[in-house]
Amino acid sequence: MAADHSHRQKNKDGQSSPKQKGDDILWPRKVALSLLQSFWEEEKFLDSLFESHGDFLKLSSRDRNFVRMMVTTAVRRSGQIEDIMRRGFSDPKQKISPSIVRYLMHLGIAQIVFMNVPDHAAVNTTVELAVRSGAKRAKGFINAVLRRAVENGKKWTTEQDIPRLNTPSWLLSMWGKDYGKAYAVEIAQASLAEAALDFTVLDPLDKEDWAEKLGCTILPNGTLRRVENALIPDLQGYNEGAWWVQDASASFPVKLMGDVLNKSVADLCAAPGGKTMQLAAQGAKVYAVDRSATRMKRLDDNIARTGLQDNVITAVSDGALWKAPEQMDMVLLDAPCTATGTIRRNPDAAWLKKADDVQAMVKIQRDLMDHAANMLKSGGVLLYCTCSLQKAEGEGQVNDFLSRHDGFEVQAIQPNEVPELSQAITDEGYLRLLPFYWAAYGGLDGFFVARLMKK
Ligand SMILES: C[S@@+](CC[C@H](N)C(=O)[O-])C[C@H]1O[C@@H](n2cnc3c(N)ncnc32)[C@H](O)[C@@H]1O
């Protein structure tokens, strides 16, 4: 795994030191180690680390892909990896110190058991990295554990309770309460899969053309799916704004709003703008609101890239306080949530969230919904959705809203609106997408959608 970086490595004092022999294969792994350490110790989301880590950004695109894969795998499979590591201890009570030794072994085992890296390269580079990262004394220990992983790691995985090991227990137990134990395990298992790259095409008439150019299949709802990973800005059509990245699940809410041509639509949690673009592309007059100025900047870039800015009026504001300039035909509330439906893409989400976050989100969602209700014309549609799998943020939230707002009723989602997903329609007429649906196509993100009408 060669790197083409030409920069000099910085020492502890931030000064450049001459490159040493072997740096080309060690350097990306050192960057991965630093990222993994920041993830666990500073509890920062991987995406924000990947976007801001100077040394990561300086890597070649090939090395960036490798590092991203290594770190993401080490997090996605962290429970299994920890178990394999411990099975490799000669003394079960062995203490791991300093903490960097654990991260080194996690990265080493990720490469040996879950990636296509030759065993000797994974072991030797990890041991060498230990020496260069101030963990020289643990060199022999790391070497022994990794050699046991080479010998037995893959076999041990067949004895592991994989979904349980890789899912925080609070989350598995919440899913158990919501869906029953068997379904909870199935959700956890499906959440371990790596998600494909999904695209929404600006002009649906160009779908076939773009499917061919991007190496995609077309899913039953019109989403383009590419199994092979890629750096998005390098793909054909990105700069000209012919498509944007959007999981198949996330494309349903706007589709379920029906005809939006010339309708006023408040998109209350809009950034980075996937759904705003869908609405604008169909001729809606969109008020795109988001509390985060940074994320809103990404929305601005996205609507400029796709040439949809004339249909969008933007505002950086708390959606629960934003003053609508007119009564709206429709409101889309893609509410902030614990995002546990997107663990396939963001395995870190599972580990950085806590049970308490669910209640905090429920409160924010409730305030946003109440405010959304007031800005709608009668006969208007409130489309509520989240990418959380917890029912408290979906079915529970909407049922609670309806118990407080008798001026609203459910507009039940119909099977013909969600191709090959009729099993996802609940008795109340909501859409509850689970990550193991559409398994034959490679699954989709977990999502919840409710369509309500103001009487
Ligand atoms: C699920 S994401 C939205 C994704 C977006 N709709 C799309 O399709 O690209 C939720 C968004 O809600 C925003 N947010 C969180 N709390 C908010 C609030 N009180 N008011 C407005 N936006 C908020 C976050 O900044 C985040 O961008």
Coordinates of C-alpha atoms and ligand atoms in Angstrom, one line a residue:
M1 CA 0.0 0.0 0.0
A2 CA 2.3 2.8 -1.2
A3 CA 1.8 6.4 -0.5
D4 CA 2.9 9.2 -2.8
H5 CA 3.3 11.8 -0.1
S6 CA 6.4 13.8 -0.4
H7 CA 6.0 15.8 2.8
R8 CA 8.3 15.3 5.8
Q9 CA 7.1 13.7 8.9
K10 CA 6.7 16.0 11.8
N11 CA 8.2 15.1 15.2
K12 CA 6.7 15.7 18.6
D13 CA 7.7 19.4 18.6
G14 CA 6.0 19.9 15.2
Q15 CA 9.4 20.1 13.4
S16 CA 10.0 18.2 10.2
S17 CA 12.3 15.2 10.5
P18 CA 13.8 13.5 7.5
K19 CA 11.8 10.6 6.1
Q20 CA 12.9 7.2 7.3
K21 CA 13.1 4.0 5.5
G22 CA 9.6 2.4 5.4
D23 CA 7.7 5.6 5.9
D24 CA 5.8 5.1 2.7
I25 CA 3.8 2.2 4.1
L26 CA 4.0 3.4 7.7
W27 CA 2.8 6.9 7.3
P28 CA -0.8 6.2 6.3
R29 CA -1.1 3.8 9.2
K30 CA 0.3 6.4 11.6
V31 CA -2.4 8.8 10.3
A32 CA -5.0 6.0 10.9
L33 CA -3.7 5.6 14.5
S34 CA -4.1 9.2 15.2
L35 CA -7.6 9.3 13.8
L36 CA -8.7 6.2 15.8
Q37 CA -7.2 7.6 19.0
S38 CA -9.1 11.0 18.4
F39 CA -12.3 9.1 17.8
W40 CA -12.2 7.1 21.0
E41 CA -10.6 9.6 23.3
E42 CA -12.1 12.9 22.0
E43 CA -15.4 11.3 20.9
K44 CA -15.4 13.1 17.6
F45 CA -17.5 11.8 14.7
L46 CA -15.4 10.1 12.0
D47 CA -16.7 12.3 9.2
S48 CA -15.7 15.5 11.0
L49 CA -12.2 13.9 11.7
F50 CA -11.8 12.9 8.1
E51 CA -12.7 16.5 7.0
S52 CA -10.4 18.2 9.4
H53 CA -7.3 16.0 10.0
G54 CA -4.5 17.8 8.3
D55 CA -2.2 14.8 7.7
F56 CA -5.2 12.7 6.4
L57 CA -6.1 15.4 3.9
K58 CA -2.5 15.5 2.6
L59 CA -2.5 11.8 1.7
S60 CA -3.0 10.6 -1.9
S61 CA -6.5 9.6 -2.7
R62 CA -5.5 6.0 -2.7
D63 CA -4.0 6.2 0.8
R64 CA -7.0 8.3 2.0
N65 CA -9.3 5.4 0.9
F66 CA -7.1 2.9 2.6
V67 CA -6.9 4.9 5.9
R68 CA -10.7 5.6 5.8
M69 CA -11.3 1.9 5.3
M70 CA -8.9 0.8 8.1
V71 CA -10.4 3.3 10.7
T72 CA -14.0 2.6 9.7
T73 CA -13.5 -1.1 9.9
A74 CA -11.7 -0.8 13.3
V75 CA -14.8 1.1 14.6
R76 CA -17.5 -1.0 12.8
R77 CA -16.0 -4.3 14.0
S78 CA -14.7 -2.9 17.3
G79 CA -16.5 -5.5 19.5
Q80 CA -15.3 -8.4 17.5
I81 CA -11.8 -7.0 17.3
E82 CA -11.6 -6.4 21.0
D83 CA -12.7 -10.0 21.5
I84 CA -10.1 -11.4 19.1
M85 CA -7.4 -9.3 20.8
R86 CA -8.3 -10.7 24.2
R87 CA -8.4 -14.2 23.0
G88 CA -4.8 -13.6 21.8
F89 CA -3.6 -12.7 25.3
S90 CA -1.5 -15.3 27.1
D91 CA -2.6 -13.8 30.4
P92 CA -6.3 -13.0 30.4
K93 CA -5.8 -10.3 33.0
Q94 CA -3.2 -8.6 30.9
K95 CA -3.4 -4.8 31.3
I96 CA -3.1 -2.6 28.1
S97 CA -1.1 0.5 28.7
P98 CA -0.7 3.1 27.3
S99 CA -4.0 3.2 25.5
I100 CA -2.3 3.6 22.1
V101 CA -1.3 -0.1 22.4
R102 CA -5.0 -1.0 22.1
Y103 CA -5.6 1.2 19.1
L104 CA -2.5 -0.3 17.4
M105 CA -3.8 -3.8 18.0
H106 CA -7.3 -2.9 16.8
L107 CA -5.9 -1.5 13.5
G108 CA -3.6 -4.5 13.1
I109 CA -6.5 -7.0 13.7
A110 CA -8.8 -5.0 11.4
Q111 CA -6.3 -5.5 8.6
I112 CA -5.5 -9.1 9.4
V113 CA -9.1 -10.4 9.9
F114 CA -11.4 -8.0 8.0
M115 CA -9.3 -6.4 5.2
N116 CA -7.3 -7.8 2.3
V117 CA -3.9 -6.8 3.7
P118 CA -1.2 -9.5 3.6
D119 CA -0.6 -10.8 7.2
H120 CA 3.1 -10.0 7.3
A121 CA 2.5 -6.4 6.2
A122 CA -0.2 -5.9 8.8
V123 CA 2.0 -7.4 11.6
N124 CA 5.3 -5.8 10.7
T125 CA 3.9 -2.3 10.1
T126 CA 2.0 -2.4 13.4
V127 CA 5.0 -3.5 15.4
E128 CA 7.2 -0.9 13.7
L129 CA 4.5 1.8 14.3
A130 CA 4.5 0.8 18.0
V131 CA 8.2 1.5 18.1
R132 CA 7.8 4.9 16.4
S133 CA 4.8 5.9 18.5
G134 CA 6.3 5.6 21.9
A135 CA 5.1 2.1 22.6
K136 CA 8.4 0.3 22.1
R137 CA 8.0 -1.7 25.3
A138 CA 4.8 -3.2 24.1
K139 CA 6.4 -4.4 20.8
G140 CA 6.7 -8.1 21.8
F141 CA 3.3 -8.2 23.2
I142 CA 1.7 -6.6 20.2
N143 CA 3.6 -8.9 17.9
A144 CA 2.4 -12.0 19.8
V145 CA -1.2 -11.0 19.9
L146 CA -1.2 -10.2 16.1
R147 CA 0.4 -13.5 15.3
R148 CA -2.3 -15.3 17.2
A149 CA -4.8 -13.2 15.2
V150 CA -3.2 -14.3 12.0
E151 CA -3.4 -17.9 13.1
N152 CA -6.8 -18.0 14.6
G153 CA -8.6 -14.7 14.0
K154 CA -10.9 -15.8 11.1
K155 CA -11.7 -19.0 12.8
W156 CA -12.6 -17.2 16.0
T157 CA -15.1 -15.0 14.1
T158 CA -17.2 -18.1 13.4
E159 CA -17.6 -18.5 17.2
Q160 CA -18.5 -14.9 17.9
D161 CA -22.0 -13.4 18.5
I162 CA -21.3 -10.8 15.9
P163 CA -24.3 -8.4 16.1
R164 CA -24.2 -8.4 19.9
L165 CA -20.4 -7.7 20.0
N166 CA -20.6 -4.8 17.6
T167 CA -23.6 -3.0 18.9
P168 CA -23.7 -1.0 22.1
S169 CA -25.9 -2.9 24.6
W170 CA -28.2 0.1 25.3
L171 CA -29.1 0.3 21.6
L172 CA -29.6 -3.4 21.1
S173 CA -31.9 -3.4 24.1
M174 CA -33.9 -0.4 22.8
W175 CA -34.4 -2.1 19.5
G176 CA -35.4 -5.3 21.4
K177 CA -38.1 -3.4 23.1
D178 CA -39.3 -1.7 19.9
Y179 CA -39.2 -4.7 17.5
G180 CA -38.6 -7.8 19.6
K181 CA -35.3 -9.6 20.1
A182 CA -35.1 -11.5 16.8
Y183 CA -35.7 -8.3 14.7
A184 CA -33.3 -6.4 16.9
V185 CA -30.5 -8.9 16.1
E186 CA -31.4 -8.8 12.4
I187 CA -31.2 -5.0 12.4
A188 CA -27.8 -5.1 14.2
Q189 CA -26.5 -7.6 11.7
A190 CA -27.7 -5.6 8.7
S191 CA -26.2 -2.5 10.2
L192 CA -22.8 -4.1 9.9
A193 CA -22.9 -4.2 6.2
E194 CA -21.0 -1.5 4.3
A195 CA -23.4 0.7 2.4
A196 CA -23.2 1.2 -1.3
L197 CA -23.1 4.6 -2.9
D198 CA -26.5 5.9 -3.9
F199 CA -27.3 8.8 -6.2
T200 CA -30.3 10.9 -7.0
V201 CA -30.2 12.2 -10.6
L202 CA -31.2 15.8 -11.2
D203 CA -33.2 15.0 -14.3
P204 CA -35.0 11.6 -14.0
L205 CA -35.0 11.3 -17.8
D206 CA -31.2 11.1 -17.7
K207 CA -31.2 8.1 -15.2
E208 CA -30.2 5.4 -17.6
D209 CA -27.5 7.5 -19.1
W210 CA -25.9 8.3 -15.7
A211 CA -26.4 4.7 -14.5
E212 CA -24.1 3.6 -17.3
K213 CA -21.6 6.4 -16.8
L214 CA -21.3 5.8 -13.1
G215 CA -21.4 2.0 -13.2
C216 CA -24.7 1.9 -11.3
T217 CA -27.8 -0.2 -11.2
I218 CA -31.2 1.5 -11.0
L219 CA -33.2 0.6 -7.8
P220 CA -37.0 0.2 -7.9
N221 CA -37.5 3.8 -6.7
G222 CA -35.2 5.3 -9.4
T223 CA -32.1 5.7 -7.1
L224 CA -28.8 4.9 -8.8
R225 CA -26.6 2.4 -6.8
R226 CA -22.9 1.9 -7.2
V227 CA -21.4 -1.0 -5.3
E228 CA -17.8 0.0 -5.8
N229 CA -16.5 2.7 -3.6
A230 CA -15.3 6.0 -5.1
L231 CA -14.2 9.5 -4.2
I232 CA -17.3 11.5 -5.0
P233 CA -15.8 14.7 -6.5
D234 CA -13.7 12.5 -8.9
L235 CA -16.8 11.0 -10.4
Q236 CA -18.2 12.1 -13.8
G237 CA -21.0 14.6 -13.5
Y238 CA -20.2 15.8 -10.0
N239 CA -18.9 19.2 -11.0
E240 CA -21.8 19.9 -13.4
G241 CA -24.3 18.9 -10.7
A242 CA -26.0 16.1 -12.7
W243 CA -26.6 14.1 -9.5
W244 CA -26.0 14.1 -5.7
V245 CA -25.3 11.4 -3.2
Q246 CA -28.5 10.3 -1.3
D247 CA -29.3 7.0 0.2
A248 CA -32.3 5.3 -1.4
S249 CA -34.2 5.6 1.9
A250 CA -33.6 9.3 2.2
S251 CA -35.2 9.9 -1.2
F252 CA -38.6 8.6 -0.2
P253 CA -39.8 11.5 2.0
V254 CA -39.9 14.1 -0.9
K255 CA -41.3 11.5 -3.2
L256 CA -44.1 11.0 -0.7
M257 CA -45.0 14.7 -0.8
G258 CA -46.5 14.2 -4.3
D259 CA -46.8 17.1 -6.7
V260 CA -44.7 20.1 -5.3
L261 CA -44.6 22.2 -8.5
N262 CA -45.0 25.9 -7.5
K263 CA -45.9 24.9 -3.9
S264 CA -44.3 26.8 -1.0
V265 CA -42.4 24.3 1.1
A266 CA -40.5 24.9 4.3
D267 CA -37.6 22.5 4.7
L268 CA -36.9 23.1 8.4
C269 CA -33.8 21.0 8.9
A270 CA -32.4 21.3 5.4
A271 CA -28.6 20.9 5.3
P272 CA -26.7 19.6 3.5
G273 CA -29.6 19.8 1.1
G274 CA -30.4 16.4 -0.4
K275 CA -34.1 16.8 0.0
T276 CA -34.0 20.6 -0.7
M277 CA -32.5 19.7 -4.1
Q278 CA -35.2 17.1 -4.8
L279 CA -37.9 19.6 -4.0
A280 CA -36.3 22.4 -6.0
A281 CA -35.7 20.1 -9.0
Q282 CA -39.4 19.5 -9.1
G283 CA -40.2 23.2 -9.1
A284 CA -41.2 23.8 -5.5
K285 CA -40.4 27.2 -3.9
V286 CA -38.3 26.0 -1.0
Y287 CA -37.4 27.8 2.2
A288 CA -34.4 25.9 3.4
V289 CA -33.7 26.4 7.1
D290 CA -31.0 24.9 9.2
R291 CA -29.5 25.8 12.5
S292 CA -25.9 25.0 11.5
A293 CA -24.1 27.7 9.4
T294 CA -21.4 25.3 8.5
R295 CA -23.8 22.7 7.2
M296 CA -25.8 25.5 5.4
K297 CA -22.6 26.4 3.6
R298 CA -22.6 22.9 2.2
L299 CA -26.2 23.3 1.1
D300 CA -25.4 26.6 -0.6
D301 CA -22.6 24.8 -2.5
N302 CA -24.9 22.0 -3.4
I303 CA -27.7 24.1 -4.8
A304 CA -25.1 26.2 -6.7
R305 CA -23.5 23.1 -8.2
T306 CA -26.9 21.7 -9.3
G307 CA -28.1 25.1 -10.6
L308 CA -31.2 25.1 -8.3
Q309 CA -30.5 28.2 -6.3
D310 CA -33.3 30.2 -7.9
N311 CA -35.9 28.0 -6.3
V312 CA -34.4 28.1 -2.8
I313 CA -34.4 30.8 -0.2
T314 CA -32.0 29.9 2.6
A315 CA -31.9 30.9 6.3
V316 CA -29.6 29.9 9.1
S317 CA -32.0 29.6 12.1
D318 CA -33.4 27.3 14.7
G319 CA -36.3 25.8 12.9
A320 CA -38.4 25.9 16.0
L321 CA -38.0 29.7 16.1
W322 CA -37.9 30.6 12.4
K323 CA -40.6 33.1 11.3
A324 CA -42.1 31.8 8.1
P325 CA -42.6 34.7 5.6
E326 CA -45.9 33.1 4.4
Q327 CA -48.2 30.3 5.3
M328 CA -46.8 27.1 3.7
D329 CA -48.4 24.6 1.4
M330 CA -46.1 22.0 2.8
V331 CA -43.5 21.5 5.5
L332 CA -40.8 18.9 5.4
L333 CA -39.3 18.1 8.8
D334 CA -36.3 15.9 8.4
A335 CA -35.7 16.1 12.1
P336 CA -32.3 15.8 13.9
C337 CA -32.2 12.4 15.5
T338 CA -29.9 9.7 16.8
A339 CA -29.3 8.6 13.2
T340 CA -29.1 4.9 14.2
G341 CA -30.6 4.0 10.8
T342 CA -27.4 5.1 9.1
I343 CA -24.9 2.9 11.1
R344 CA -23.9 1.1 7.9
R345 CA -22.5 4.4 6.6
N346 CA -21.5 5.8 10.0
P347 CA -20.6 3.0 12.4
D348 CA -19.3 5.6 14.8
A349 CA -22.8 6.9 15.4
A350 CA -23.6 3.8 17.4
W351 CA -20.7 4.3 19.8
L352 CA -20.8 8.1 20.3
K353 CA -24.5 8.2 21.2
K354 CA -26.0 7.2 24.5
A355 CA -29.4 6.2 25.6
D356 CA -30.0 9.7 27.0
D357 CA -29.5 11.2 23.6
V358 CA -32.8 9.6 22.5
Q359 CA -34.8 11.6 25.0
A360 CA -32.9 14.8 24.2
M361 CA -33.7 14.3 20.5
V362 CA -37.4 13.6 21.2
K363 CA -37.7 16.9 22.9
I364 CA -36.1 18.9 20.0
Q365 CA -38.2 17.0 17.5
R366 CA -41.4 17.8 19.4
D367 CA -40.7 21.5 19.5
L368 CA -39.9 21.5 15.8
M369 CA -43.1 19.6 15.0
D370 CA -45.3 22.0 17.0
H371 CA -43.8 25.0 15.3
A372 CA -44.2 23.3 11.8
A373 CA -47.8 22.8 12.5
N374 CA -48.4 26.5 12.9
M375 CA -46.9 27.6 9.6
L376 CA -49.1 25.3 7.5
K377 CA -52.1 26.3 5.5
S378 CA -55.2 24.2 6.1
G379 CA -55.1 21.3 3.7
G380 CA -51.3 21.5 3.9
V381 CA -49.0 18.5 4.3
L382 CA -46.5 18.0 7.1
L383 CA -44.0 15.4 6.2
Y384 CA -42.1 14.2 9.2
C385 CA -39.1 11.9 8.9
T386 CA -36.0 10.7 10.7
C387 CA -33.2 8.3 10.1
S388 CA -33.5 6.9 13.6
L389 CA -34.6 3.3 14.2
Q390 CA -35.9 4.1 17.7
K391 CA -39.7 4.2 17.7
A392 CA -39.6 7.0 20.3
E393 CA -38.3 9.3 17.5
G394 CA -40.7 8.0 14.9
E395 CA -44.0 6.3 15.6
G396 CA -44.0 7.5 19.2
Q397 CA -43.3 11.1 18.3
V398 CA -46.0 11.3 15.7
N399 CA -48.6 9.5 17.8
D400 CA -47.8 12.0 20.6
F401 CA -48.1 14.9 18.1
L402 CA -51.5 13.7 16.9
S403 CA -52.8 13.4 20.5
R404 CA -51.9 17.1 21.0
H405 CA -53.1 18.4 17.6
D406 CA -56.5 17.2 16.6
G407 CA -56.5 19.4 13.5
F408 CA -54.1 16.9 11.9
E409 CA -54.7 13.4 10.4
V410 CA -52.5 10.7 8.9
Q411 CA -52.4 10.5 5.1
A412 CA -51.6 6.8 4.9
I413 CA -48.7 5.8 2.7
Q414 CA -49.8 3.4 0.0
P415 CA -48.0 0.3 -1.3
N416 CA -47.8 1.7 -4.9
E417 CA -45.8 4.7 -3.5
V418 CA -43.0 2.5 -2.1
P419 CA -42.1 -0.2 -4.7
E420 CA -41.3 -3.6 -3.3
L421 CA -41.5 -2.2 0.3
S422 CA -45.2 -2.7 1.2
Q423 CA -44.0 -4.6 4.3
A424 CA -42.6 -1.3 5.6
I425 CA -46.0 0.3 5.9
T426 CA -47.2 0.2 9.5
D427 CA -50.8 -0.2 10.6
E428 CA -51.1 3.5 11.2
G429 CA -50.0 4.2 7.5
Y430 CA -46.4 5.3 8.4
L431 CA -43.3 4.1 6.5
R432 CA -40.8 2.2 8.7
L433 CA -37.8 1.2 6.7
L434 CA -35.4 -1.3 8.2
P435 CA -31.8 -1.8 7.0
F436 CA -32.4 -5.4 6.0
Y437 CA -35.2 -4.5 3.5
W438 CA -34.3 -4.6 -0.1
A439 CA -31.6 -7.1 0.9
A440 CA -31.4 -8.4 -2.7
Y441 CA -30.3 -4.9 -3.8
G442 CA -27.9 -4.5 -0.9
G443 CA -30.2 -3.1 1.8
L444 CA -31.0 0.5 2.6
D445 CA -30.7 3.0 5.6
G446 CA -33.2 2.7 8.4
F447 CA -35.8 5.5 8.1
F448 CA -39.2 6.6 9.4
V449 CA -41.7 8.7 7.4
A450 CA -45.1 10.0 8.4
R451 CA -47.4 12.1 6.2
L452 CA -49.9 14.3 8.0
M453 CA -52.5 16.6 6.7
K454 CA -53.8 19.8 8.4
K455 CA -57.6 19.5 8.2
Ligands
LIG1 C1 -31.1 14.8 9.2 S1 -30.1 16.2 9.0 C2 -30.9 16.9 7.6 C3 -30.6 16.3 6.3 C4 -31.2 17.1 5.1 N1 -32.6 17.3 5.3 C5 -30.8 16.5 3.8 O1 -31.7 15.8 3.2 O2 -29.7 16.6 3.3 C6 -30.7 17.2 10.3 C7 -30.3 18.6 10.3 O3 -31.0 19.3 11.3 C8 -30.2 20.4 11.7 N2 -30.8 20.8 13.0 C9 -30.6 20.3 14.2 N3 -31.4 21.0 15.1 C10 -32.0 21.9 14.4 C11 -33.0 23.0 14.8 N4 -33.4 23.1 16.0 N5 -33.4 23.8 13.8 C12 -33.0 23.7 12.5 N6 -32.1 22.7 12.1 C13 -31.6 21.9 13.1 C14 -28.8 19.9 11.7 O4 -27.9 20.9 11.6 C15 -28.8 18.9 10.5 O5 -28.3 19.6 9.4

